[in-house]
Coordinates of N, CA and C and ligand atoms in Angstrom, one line a residue:
M1 N -10.9 -27.3 -4.3 CA -9.9 -26.5 -5.1 C -9.2 -25.4 -4.2
S2 N -7.8 -25.7 -4.2 CA -7.0 -24.7 -3.4 C -6.8 -23.4 -4.1
Y3 N -6.8 -22.4 -3.1 CA -6.7 -21.0 -3.5 C -5.0 -20.8 -3.7
R4 N -4.8 -20.0 -4.7 CA -3.3 -19.9 -5.3 C -3.4 -18.3 -5.6
P5 N -2.9 -17.5 -4.6 CA -2.7 -16.3 -5.0 C -1.7 -16.0 -6.0
Q6 N -1.7 -14.8 -6.8 CA -0.8 -14.4 -7.8 C 0.2 -13.3 -7.2
Q7 N -0.3 -12.3 -6.4 CA 0.4 -11.3 -5.9 C 0.4 -10.9 -4.4
V8 N 1.2 -10.6 -4.0 CA 1.2 -10.1 -2.5 C 1.7 -8.9 -2.4
I9 N 1.1 -7.8 -1.7 CA 1.7 -6.5 -1.7 C 1.8 -6.2 0.0
L10 N 3.0 -5.8 0.3 CA 3.4 -5.6 1.6 C 3.5 -4.1 1.7
N11 N 3.0 -3.4 2.8 CA 3.1 -2.0 2.9 C 3.8 -1.7 4.0
F12 N 4.5 -0.7 4.0 CA 5.5 -0.2 5.2 C 5.2 1.4 5.2
H13 N 5.7 2.0 6.3 CA 5.6 3.3 6.6 C 7.0 3.9 6.5
G14 N 7.4 4.4 7.9 CA 8.8 4.8 8.0 C 9.7 3.6 8.4
I15 N 11.0 3.9 8.1 CA 12.1 2.7 8.4 C 13.2 3.4 9.2
G16 N 13.6 2.9 10.3 CA 14.6 3.6 11.0 C 14.0 4.1 12.4
T17 N 14.6 5.0 12.8 CA 14.0 5.8 14.1 C 13.1 7.0 13.6
P18 N 11.9 7.0 14.2 CA 11.0 7.9 13.7 C 11.6 9.5 14.1
T19 N 11.6 10.5 13.4 CA 12.1 11.6 13.8 C 11.1 12.4 14.7
A20 N 11.3 13.5 15.2 CA 10.3 14.2 16.2 C 9.2 14.6 15.8
T21 N 9.3 14.8 14.3 CA 8.0 15.3 13.6 C 6.9 14.2 13.2
V22 N 7.4 13.0 13.4 CA 6.3 12.0 13.1 C 5.3 11.9 14.2
P23 N 4.0 12.0 13.9 CA 2.9 12.0 14.6 C 2.8 10.7 15.6
E24 N 2.6 10.6 16.8 CA 2.7 9.7 17.8 C 1.8 8.4 17.1
A25 N 0.8 8.7 16.5 CA -0.2 7.5 15.9 C 0.6 6.8 14.9
E26 N 1.6 7.4 14.3 CA 2.3 6.6 13.2 C 3.5 5.9 13.6
K27 N 4.0 6.1 15.0 CA 5.2 5.5 15.3 C 5.2 4.0 15.1
P28 N 4.0 3.2 15.8 CA 3.9 1.7 15.7 C 4.2 1.5 14.5
Y29 N 4.3 1.9 13.2 CA 4.1 1.6 11.9 C 5.6 1.8 11.4
W30 N 6.3 2.2 12.3 CA 7.9 2.3 11.9 C 8.5 1.2 12.1
I31 N 9.6 0.6 11.2 CA 10.1 -0.6 11.4 C 11.7 -0.3 11.4
G32 N 12.4 -1.0 12.3 CA 13.8 -0.8 12.6 C 14.6 -1.3 11.2
E33 N 15.7 -0.5 10.8 CA 16.3 -0.6 9.6 C 16.7 -2.1 9.3
G34 N 17.3 -2.7 10.4 CA 17.8 -4.1 10.3 C 16.8 -5.1 10.2
D35 N 15.7 -5.0 11.1 CA 14.4 -5.7 10.8 C 14.0 -5.5 9.4
F36 N 13.8 -4.4 8.9 CA 13.3 -4.2 7.5 C 14.2 -5.0 6.5
H37 N 15.5 -4.8 6.6 CA 16.4 -5.8 5.8 C 16.1 -7.1 5.7
K38 N 16.0 -7.7 7.1 CA 15.9 -9.0 7.2 C 14.5 -9.5 6.7
L39 N 13.5 -8.9 7.1 CA 12.2 -9.0 6.5 C 12.0 -9.2 5.0
V40 N 12.4 -8.1 4.6 CA 12.2 -8.1 3.1 C 13.1 -9.1 2.3
S41 N 14.4 -9.3 2.8 CA 15.0 -10.4 2.2 C 14.4 -11.7 2.2
D42 N 13.8 -11.9 3.5 CA 13.2 -13.4 3.9 C 12.1 -13.5 2.9
V43 N 11.2 -12.6 2.7 CA 10.0 -12.3 2.2 C 10.1 -12.6 0.7
A44 N 11.2 -11.7 0.1 CA 11.6 -12.1 -1.2 C 12.0 -13.4 -1.7
R45 N 12.5 -14.2 -0.8 CA 13.1 -15.5 -1.1 C 11.7 -16.5 -1.0
Q46 N 11.0 -16.2 -0.2 CA 9.8 -16.9 0.1 C 8.8 -16.7 -1.0
A47 N 8.5 -15.6 -1.6 CA 7.8 -15.3 -2.8 C 8.3 -15.9 -4.0
R48 N 9.7 -15.9 -4.3 CA 10.2 -16.7 -5.3 C 9.9 -18.2 -5.2
E49 N 10.0 -18.7 -4.2 CA 9.9 -20.0 -3.9 C 8.3 -20.4 -4.2
M50 N 7.4 -19.5 -3.8 CA 5.8 -19.9 -3.9 C 5.3 -19.3 -5.2
N51 N 6.4 -18.8 -6.0 CA 6.0 -18.1 -7.5 C 4.9 -17.1 -7.4
L52 N 5.2 -16.3 -6.4 CA 4.2 -15.0 -6.0 C 4.8 -13.8 -6.5
H53 N 4.2 -13.2 -7.0 CA 4.5 -11.7 -7.6 C 4.5 -10.9 -6.1
L54 N 5.7 -10.3 -5.8 CA 5.9 -9.4 -4.6 C 6.1 -8.1 -4.9
L55 N 5.2 -7.2 -4.4 CA 5.1 -5.7 -4.6 C 5.4 -5.1 -3.3
L56 N 6.2 -4.2 -2.9 CA 6.3 -3.4 -1.7 C 5.8 -1.8 -2.0
T57 N 5.0 -1.5 -0.9 CA 4.5 -0.2 -1.1 C 4.9 0.6 0.2
F58 N 4.9 2.0 0.0 CA 5.6 2.8 1.1 C 4.6 4.1 1.3
D59 N 3.8 4.1 2.3 CA 3.0 5.2 2.5 C 3.7 6.4 3.1
D60 N 3.0 7.6 3.3 CA 3.3 9.0 3.8 C 4.6 9.6 3.5
G61 N 5.5 9.1 2.6 CA 6.5 9.8 2.0 C 7.7 10.3 2.8
N62 N 8.1 9.3 3.9 CA 8.9 9.4 4.7 C 10.3 9.5 4.0
K63 N 11.4 10.4 4.6 CA 12.7 10.4 3.9 C 13.2 8.9 3.8
S64 N 13.0 8.1 4.7 CA 13.7 6.6 4.7 C 13.2 6.1 3.3
D65 N 12.1 6.4 2.7 CA 11.8 5.8 1.4 C 13.0 5.8 0.5
I66 N 13.5 7.0 0.2 CA 14.7 7.0 -0.6 C 16.1 6.6 0.1
E67 N 16.2 6.9 1.3 CA 17.5 6.5 2.1 C 17.6 5.1 2.3
I68 N 16.6 4.4 2.7 CA 16.8 3.0 3.0 C 16.1 2.3 2.1
A69 N 14.7 2.2 1.8 CA 14.0 1.5 1.0 C 14.4 1.2 -0.4
A70 N 14.4 2.3 -1.1 CA 14.9 2.3 -2.6 C 16.2 1.4 -2.7
P71 N 17.3 1.8 -2.0 CA 18.6 1.2 -2.3 C 18.2 -0.5 -1.9
L72 N 17.7 -1.1 -1.0 CA 17.5 -2.2 -0.8 C 16.8 -3.0 -2.0
L73 N 15.6 -2.2 -2.2 CA 14.8 -2.9 -3.3 C 15.7 -3.0 -4.7
K74 N 16.3 -2.0 -5.0 CA 17.4 -2.0 -6.1 C 18.1 -3.4 -6.1
D75 N 18.9 -3.5 -4.8 CA 19.8 -4.6 -4.4 C 19.1 -5.7 -4.9
L76 N 17.8 -5.8 -4.4 CA 16.9 -7.2 -4.5 C 16.2 -7.4 -5.8
D77 N 16.2 -6.3 -6.6 CA 15.5 -6.4 -7.9 C 14.0 -6.6 -7.7
L78 N 13.5 -5.5 -6.6 CA 12.0 -5.8 -6.4 C 11.4 -4.5 -6.7
P79 N 10.2 -4.6 -7.2 CA 9.3 -3.6 -7.6 C 8.9 -2.7 -6.2
G80 N 8.6 -1.4 -6.1 CA 8.1 -0.7 -5.2 C 7.4 0.5 -5.7
I81 N 6.4 0.8 -4.9 CA 5.6 2.1 -5.1 C 5.6 3.0 -3.9
F82 N 5.9 4.3 -4.0 CA 5.9 5.1 -2.9 C 4.6 6.2 -3.0
F83 N 3.9 6.5 -2.0 CA 2.7 7.3 -1.7 C 3.0 8.1 -0.9
P84 N 3.4 9.4 -1.4 CA 3.8 10.6 -0.4 C 2.4 11.4 -0.2
C85 N 2.5 12.1 1.0 CA 1.2 13.1 1.0 C 2.1 14.4 0.5
T86 N 1.2 15.1 -0.2 CA 1.8 16.1 -0.9 C 2.1 17.4 -0.1
G87 N 1.3 17.4 1.1 CA 1.3 18.4 1.9 C 2.6 18.3 2.9
R88 N 3.3 17.1 2.9 CA 4.3 17.1 3.7 C 5.7 17.1 2.9
L89 N 5.7 17.4 1.6 CA 6.5 17.4 0.6 C 7.7 18.4 1.1
A90 N 9.0 18.0 1.1 CA 10.2 18.9 1.5 C 10.1 19.5 3.2
H91 N 9.2 18.8 3.9 CA 9.2 19.0 5.2 C 10.3 18.2 5.8
A92 N 10.9 18.7 7.0 CA 12.1 17.9 7.6 C 11.4 16.5 7.8
G93 N 12.3 15.5 7.5 CA 12.1 14.3 7.6 C 11.3 13.4 6.4
Y94 N 10.9 14.3 5.5 CA 10.0 13.8 4.2 C 10.8 14.1 3.0
L95 N 10.1 13.4 1.8 CA 10.8 13.4 0.4 C 10.4 14.8 0.0
D96 N 11.3 15.2 -1.0 CA 11.0 16.4 -1.7 C 10.7 16.1 -3.0
A97 N 10.4 17.1 -3.9 CA 10.3 17.0 -5.2 C 11.3 16.3 -6.0
E98 N 12.6 16.6 -5.8 CA 13.5 16.0 -6.4 C 13.8 14.6 -6.0
D99 N 13.4 14.3 -4.7 CA 13.4 12.8 -4.3 C 12.5 12.0 -5.1
L100 N 11.2 12.5 -5.5 CA 10.2 11.8 -6.2 C 10.7 11.7 -7.7
R101 N 11.3 12.6 -8.2 CA 12.0 12.6 -9.6 C 12.8 11.3 -9.6
T102 N 13.8 11.3 -8.8 CA 14.9 10.3 -8.7 C 14.1 8.9 -8.5
L103 N 13.1 8.8 -7.6 CA 12.7 7.5 -7.4 C 11.9 7.1 -8.9
A104 N 11.2 8.0 -9.3 CA 10.4 7.7 -10.7 C 11.5 7.2 -11.7
A105 N 12.6 8.0 -12.0 CA 13.7 7.8 -12.9 C 14.5 6.3 -12.7
D106 N 14.4 5.9 -11.4 CA 15.0 4.6 -10.9 C 13.9 3.5 -11.3
G107 N 12.9 3.8 -11.8 CA 11.7 2.6 -12.2 C 10.9 2.4 -11.1
F108 N 10.8 3.3 -9.8 CA 9.7 3.1 -8.9 C 8.4 3.7 -9.3
G109 N 7.2 3.4 -8.7 CA 5.9 4.0 -8.9 C 5.9 5.0 -7.9
I110 N 5.2 6.1 -8.3 CA 4.7 7.2 -7.4 C 3.3 7.1 -7.6
G111 N 2.7 7.4 -6.4 CA 1.1 7.4 -6.5 C 0.8 8.5 -5.1
S112 N -0.5 8.9 -5.1 CA -1.0 9.6 -4.1 C -1.4 9.1 -2.9
H113 N -1.1 9.9 -1.8 CA -1.6 9.6 -0.4 C -2.4 10.7 0.1
G114 N -2.7 11.6 -0.8 CA -3.6 12.8 -0.4 C -2.6 13.9 -0.1
V115 N -3.3 15.0 0.4 CA -2.4 16.2 0.9 C -2.2 16.1 2.3
D116 N -2.9 16.3 3.3 CA -2.7 16.4 4.5 C -3.0 15.0 5.5
H117 N -3.0 13.8 4.9 CA -3.1 12.5 5.6 C -4.3 12.6 6.3
L118 N -5.7 12.9 5.7 CA -6.9 12.8 6.5 C -7.6 11.4 6.0
P119 N -8.5 11.0 6.9 CA -9.2 10.1 6.8 C -10.5 10.1 5.6
W120 N -10.3 9.8 4.4 CA -11.1 10.2 3.3 C -12.5 9.9 3.4
A121 N -12.8 8.8 4.2 CA -14.3 8.4 4.3 C -15.2 9.3 5.2
R122 N -14.5 10.2 6.0 CA -15.1 11.2 6.8 C -15.2 12.6 6.2
L123 N -14.5 12.6 4.9 CA -14.6 14.1 4.4 C -15.8 14.2 3.6
G124 N -16.1 15.6 3.4 CA -17.3 16.0 2.5 C -16.8 16.3 1.3
R125 N -17.6 16.4 0.4 CA -17.3 16.4 -1.2 C -16.3 17.2 -1.5
E126 N -16.2 18.6 -1.1 CA -15.1 19.6 -1.5 C -13.7 19.1 -1.0
E127 N -14.0 18.9 0.3 CA -12.5 18.5 1.0 C -11.7 17.1 0.4
L128 N -12.7 16.2 0.0 CA -12.3 15.2 -0.6 C -11.7 15.3 -1.9
K129 N -12.3 16.2 -2.8 CA -11.8 16.6 -4.0 C -10.4 17.2 -4.0
A130 N -10.5 18.1 -2.8 CA -9.1 18.9 -2.6 C -8.0 17.8 -2.4
E131 N -8.3 16.8 -1.5 CA -7.3 15.8 -1.1 C -7.0 15.0 -2.5
I132 N -8.2 14.5 -3.4 CA -7.7 13.5 -4.1 C -7.3 14.2 -5.6
A133 N -8.0 15.3 -5.9 CA -7.5 15.8 -7.1 C -6.5 16.7 -6.8
G134 N -6.4 17.4 -5.7 CA -5.4 18.5 -5.5 C -4.1 17.9 -5.5
S135 N -3.9 16.6 -4.7 CA -2.6 15.9 -4.5 C -2.0 15.5 -6.0
K136 N -3.1 15.0 -6.8 CA -2.6 14.4 -8.2 C -2.2 15.8 -8.8
A137 N -2.8 16.7 -8.9 CA -2.2 18.0 -9.5 C -0.8 18.4 -9.2
T138 N -0.6 18.2 -7.9 CA 0.7 18.7 -7.4 C 1.8 17.7 -7.9
L139 N 1.3 16.3 -7.8 CA 2.6 15.4 -8.3 C 2.8 15.3 -10.0
D140 N 1.4 15.7 -10.4 CA 1.5 15.5 -12.0 C 2.5 16.8 -12.4
Q141 N 2.5 17.9 -11.7 CA 3.6 19.0 -11.6 C 4.9 18.4 -11.7
I142 N 5.3 17.6 -10.7 CA 6.5 17.4 -10.4 C 7.0 16.3 -11.3
L143 N 6.2 15.4 -11.7 CA 6.8 14.0 -12.3 C 6.5 14.2 -13.7
P144 N 7.3 13.4 -14.6 CA 7.1 13.4 -16.2 C 5.8 12.9 -16.6
A145 N 5.3 11.9 -16.0 CA 4.1 11.2 -16.3 C 2.9 11.4 -15.2
P146 N 1.7 11.7 -15.7 CA 0.5 11.7 -14.7 C 0.3 10.6 -13.9
V147 N 0.2 10.9 -12.6 CA -0.1 10.0 -11.5 C -1.3 9.3 -11.6
D148 N -1.7 8.0 -11.4 CA -3.0 7.4 -11.7 C -3.2 6.2 -10.6
I149 N -2.4 6.3 -9.6 CA -2.7 5.2 -8.5 C -2.8 6.1 -7.1
A150 N -3.4 5.6 -6.4 CA -3.6 6.1 -4.9 C -3.6 5.2 -3.7
A151 N -3.1 5.6 -2.5 CA -3.1 4.8 -1.4 C -4.0 5.4 -0.5
L152 N -5.1 4.7 0.2 CA -6.0 5.5 1.0 C -5.4 5.6 2.4
P153 N -5.2 7.0 3.0 CA -4.7 7.3 4.3 C -5.6 6.6 5.2
F154 N -4.8 5.9 6.3 CA -5.6 5.0 7.3 C -6.3 4.0 6.8
G155 N -6.2 3.6 5.3 CA -7.0 2.6 4.9 C -8.6 3.0 4.8
S156 N -8.9 4.3 4.8 CA -10.3 4.6 5.2 C -10.8 5.1 3.7
Y157 N -12.1 4.5 3.6 CA -12.9 4.6 2.4 C -14.3 4.3 2.4
R158 N -15.1 4.7 1.6 CA -16.7 4.4 1.5 C -16.8 4.7 -0.1
Q159 N -17.9 4.2 -0.6 CA -18.4 4.2 -2.0 C -17.8 5.6 -2.7
A160 N -18.4 6.8 -1.9 CA -18.1 8.0 -2.7 C -16.6 8.4 -2.7
V161 N -15.7 7.7 -1.9 CA -14.4 8.1 -2.0 C -13.9 7.5 -3.3
L162 N -14.2 6.1 -3.5 CA -13.9 5.3 -4.7 C -14.3 6.1 -6.0
G163 N -15.6 6.8 -5.9 CA -16.1 7.3 -7.1 C -15.4 8.7 -7.2
A164 N -14.9 9.4 -6.3 CA -14.1 10.4 -6.4 C -12.7 10.1 -7.0
L165 N -12.2 9.2 -6.6 CA -10.8 8.6 -7.2 C -11.0 8.3 -8.7
W166 N -12.1 7.7 -8.9 CA -12.2 7.3 -10.4 C -12.4 8.5 -11.3
R167 N -13.3 9.5 -10.9 CA -13.5 10.8 -11.6 C -12.4 11.6 -11.8
A168 N -11.4 11.5 -10.8 CA -10.1 12.3 -10.6 C -9.2 11.6 -11.7
G169 N -9.3 10.5 -12.2 CA -8.3 9.9 -13.1 C -7.4 8.6 -12.7
Y170 N -7.8 8.3 -11.5 CA -7.2 7.3 -10.9 C -7.4 5.9 -11.5
K171 N -6.5 5.1 -11.7 CA -6.7 3.8 -12.4 C -6.8 2.6 -11.2
Q172 N -6.2 2.7 -10.0 CA -5.9 1.9 -9.2 C -6.0 2.4 -7.7
V173 N -6.6 1.7 -6.9 CA -6.5 2.2 -5.5 C -5.9 1.1 -4.6
F174 N -5.0 1.4 -3.8 CA -4.2 0.6 -2.8 C -4.9 0.9 -1.3
T175 N -5.6 -0.3 -0.8 CA -6.3 -0.2 0.4 C -5.1 -0.7 1.4
S176 N -5.8 -0.7 2.8 CA -5.2 -1.3 3.9 C -6.1 -2.5 4.2
D177 N -7.0 -3.0 3.3 CA -7.8 -4.2 3.6 C -6.7 -5.4 3.6
P178 N -6.5 -6.5 4.5 CA -5.7 -7.3 4.2 C -6.2 -8.4 3.0
G179 N -5.2 -8.9 2.3 CA -5.5 -9.9 1.3 C -4.8 -9.9 0.1
F180 N -4.8 -10.8 -1.0 CA -4.1 -10.8 -2.1 C -4.9 -10.2 -3.2
S181 N -4.1 -9.7 -4.0 CA -4.9 -9.1 -5.3 C -4.2 -9.5 -6.6
R182 N -4.8 -9.2 -7.5 CA -4.3 -9.5 -8.9 C -3.6 -8.3 -9.7
P183 N -2.4 -8.4 -10.3 CA -1.9 -7.3 -10.7 C -2.7 -6.5 -11.8
G184 N -2.6 -5.1 -11.7 CA -3.6 -4.5 -12.7 C -5.1 -4.2 -12.2
H185 N -5.6 -5.0 -11.3 CA -7.0 -4.8 -11.0 C -7.1 -3.2 -10.2
W186 N -8.5 -2.9 -10.2 CA -8.7 -1.5 -9.7 C -8.4 -1.6 -8.2
F187 N -8.9 -2.5 -7.5 CA -8.9 -2.5 -6.1 C -7.7 -3.4 -5.5
Q188 N -6.7 -2.9 -4.9 CA -5.5 -3.7 -4.5 C -5.4 -3.9 -3.0
R189 N -5.5 -5.0 -2.4 CA -5.4 -5.1 -1.0 C -4.0 -5.3 -0.7
R190 N -3.7 -4.8 0.5 CA -2.2 -4.8 1.1 C -2.2 -5.4 2.5
F191 N -1.1 -6.1 2.9 CA -0.9 -6.5 4.2 C 0.0 -5.3 4.7
S192 N -0.2 -4.4 5.9 CA 0.5 -3.4 6.4 C 1.3 -4.0 7.6
W193 N 2.5 -3.6 7.4 CA 3.6 -3.9 8.5 C 3.1 -3.0 9.8
H194 N 3.1 -3.7 10.9 CA 3.2 -2.8 12.2 C 3.7 -3.6 13.2
E195 N 4.0 -3.1 14.4 CA 4.6 -3.9 15.5 C 3.9 -5.0 15.7
G196 N 4.7 -6.3 15.8 CA 4.2 -7.6 16.3 C 3.4 -8.3 15.0
V197 N 3.3 -8.0 13.7 CA 2.7 -8.7 12.9 C 3.6 -9.6 12.2
D198 N 3.1 -10.6 11.6 CA 4.0 -11.8 11.0 C 3.5 -11.8 9.5
F199 N 4.7 -11.5 8.8 CA 4.7 -11.5 7.2 C 4.8 -13.0 6.6
D200 N 4.8 -13.9 7.3 CA 5.0 -15.4 6.7 C 4.3 -15.5 5.6
L201 N 4.5 -15.6 4.4 CA 3.6 -15.9 3.2 C 2.8 -17.1 3.2
E202 N 3.6 -18.1 3.6 CA 2.8 -19.5 3.8 C 1.7 -19.3 4.7
R203 N 1.7 -18.7 5.8 CA 0.7 -18.7 6.8 C -0.3 -17.8 6.3
L204 N 0.1 -16.4 5.8 CA -1.0 -15.7 4.9 C -1.8 -16.3 4.0
T205 N -1.1 -17.1 3.0 CA -1.8 -17.7 2.2 C -2.9 -18.6 2.7
K206 N -2.3 -19.5 3.9 CA -3.4 -20.5 4.3 C -4.5 -19.9 5.0
T207 N -4.1 -18.7 5.9 CA -5.4 -18.1 6.5 C -6.3 -17.4 5.3
H208 N -5.7 -16.9 4.4 CA -6.6 -16.2 3.2 C -7.4 -17.4 2.6
S209 N -6.8 -18.7 2.4 CA -7.5 -19.6 1.7 C -8.6 -20.1 2.4
R210 N -8.4 -20.1 3.9 CA -9.6 -20.6 4.7 C -10.7 -19.7 4.6
L211 N -10.3 -18.3 4.8 CA -11.4 -17.2 4.8 C -12.0 -17.4 3.5
K212 N -11.3 -17.5 2.4 CA -12.0 -17.4 1.2 C -12.9 -18.5 0.8
S213 N -12.7 -19.8 1.4 CA -13.5 -21.0 1.1 C -14.7 -20.7 2.0
R214 N -14.6 -20.1 3.2 CA -15.4 -20.0 4.1 C -16.7 -19.1 3.6
L215 N -16.1 -17.9 2.8 CA -17.0 -16.8 2.3 C -17.8 -17.5 1.1
I216 N -17.2 -18.4 0.3 CA -17.8 -19.1 -1.0 C -18.8 -19.9 -0.3
G217 N -18.6 -20.8 0.7 CA -19.3 -21.5 1.3 C -20.6 -20.7 1.7
E218 N -20.4 -19.7 2.5 CA -21.6 -18.9 3.1 C -22.5 -18.3 1.8
A219 N -21.8 -18.0 0.9 CA -22.6 -17.4 -0.1 C -23.5 -18.3 -0.8
K220 N -22.9 -19.7 -1.1 CA -23.5 -20.9 -1.6 C -24.9 -21.1 -0.6
K221 N -24.5 -21.1 0.5 CA -25.7 -21.3 1.6 C -26.9 -20.3 1.3
L222 N -26.3 -19.1 1.2 CA -27.4 -18.0 1.1 C -28.1 -18.2 -0.2
L223 N -27.6 -18.4 -1.2 CA -28.2 -18.8 -2.6 C -29.2 -19.7 -2.4
K224 N -28.9 -20.9 -1.7 CA -29.8 -22.0 -1.5 C -30.9 -21.5 -0.8
S225 N -30.9 -20.8 0.4 CA -31.9 -20.2 1.2 C -32.9 -19.3 0.4
M226 N -32.3 -18.8 -0.8 CA -33.2 -17.9 -1.2 C -33.9 -18.6 -2.5
R227 N -33.6 -19.9 -2.7 CA -34.4 -20.7 -3.7 C -35.6 -21.0 -3.2
Ligands
ZN301 ZN1 -0.5 7.0 5.6

């Protein structure tokens, strides 16, 4: 049986030239504007040919979300979700409350990426609550509808993080674990763009198909050994 994914989510951060305020560690995740246009156009065509639902997400809430990403997505009629950090809203180079309302009114999704861009797996209970419930409270005040999706900063999580998200009222979590996911499911895997990565959808499908059949094969062997 061959593996046929339904949906692919590609994740981006900033687009264009990183501003001086962008932390050094985030710079390899910035893509040039021309490269972004070409990549998204190519991938959109490939997804149509493969009958694959394509969703683009953008973490960190950089100003390029509304200046570069949203206009291209509108042109290509592609869905997008933006995950800002509420602690950076209205800072130089980042989205503000009005930008979020504009993006939401244009039909894009808005989710939480926490407050201060911290690795959630390493936080204690109270800090985690401040990041997860606190960012949601801020976004809920800005937007007309409650926010119920989150993207994990640094892709960092453990069981307690997922529990805290669920208790705070989130219905979907977007990870940085590479792979395909089904629309609407709780756990959404994403392929994140960074310098040198290849987003060819045929190749990604083949790689993950092999990985999946190997995992199923190993699970079967394990079950046999337990009988
Ligand atoms: Zn981030």
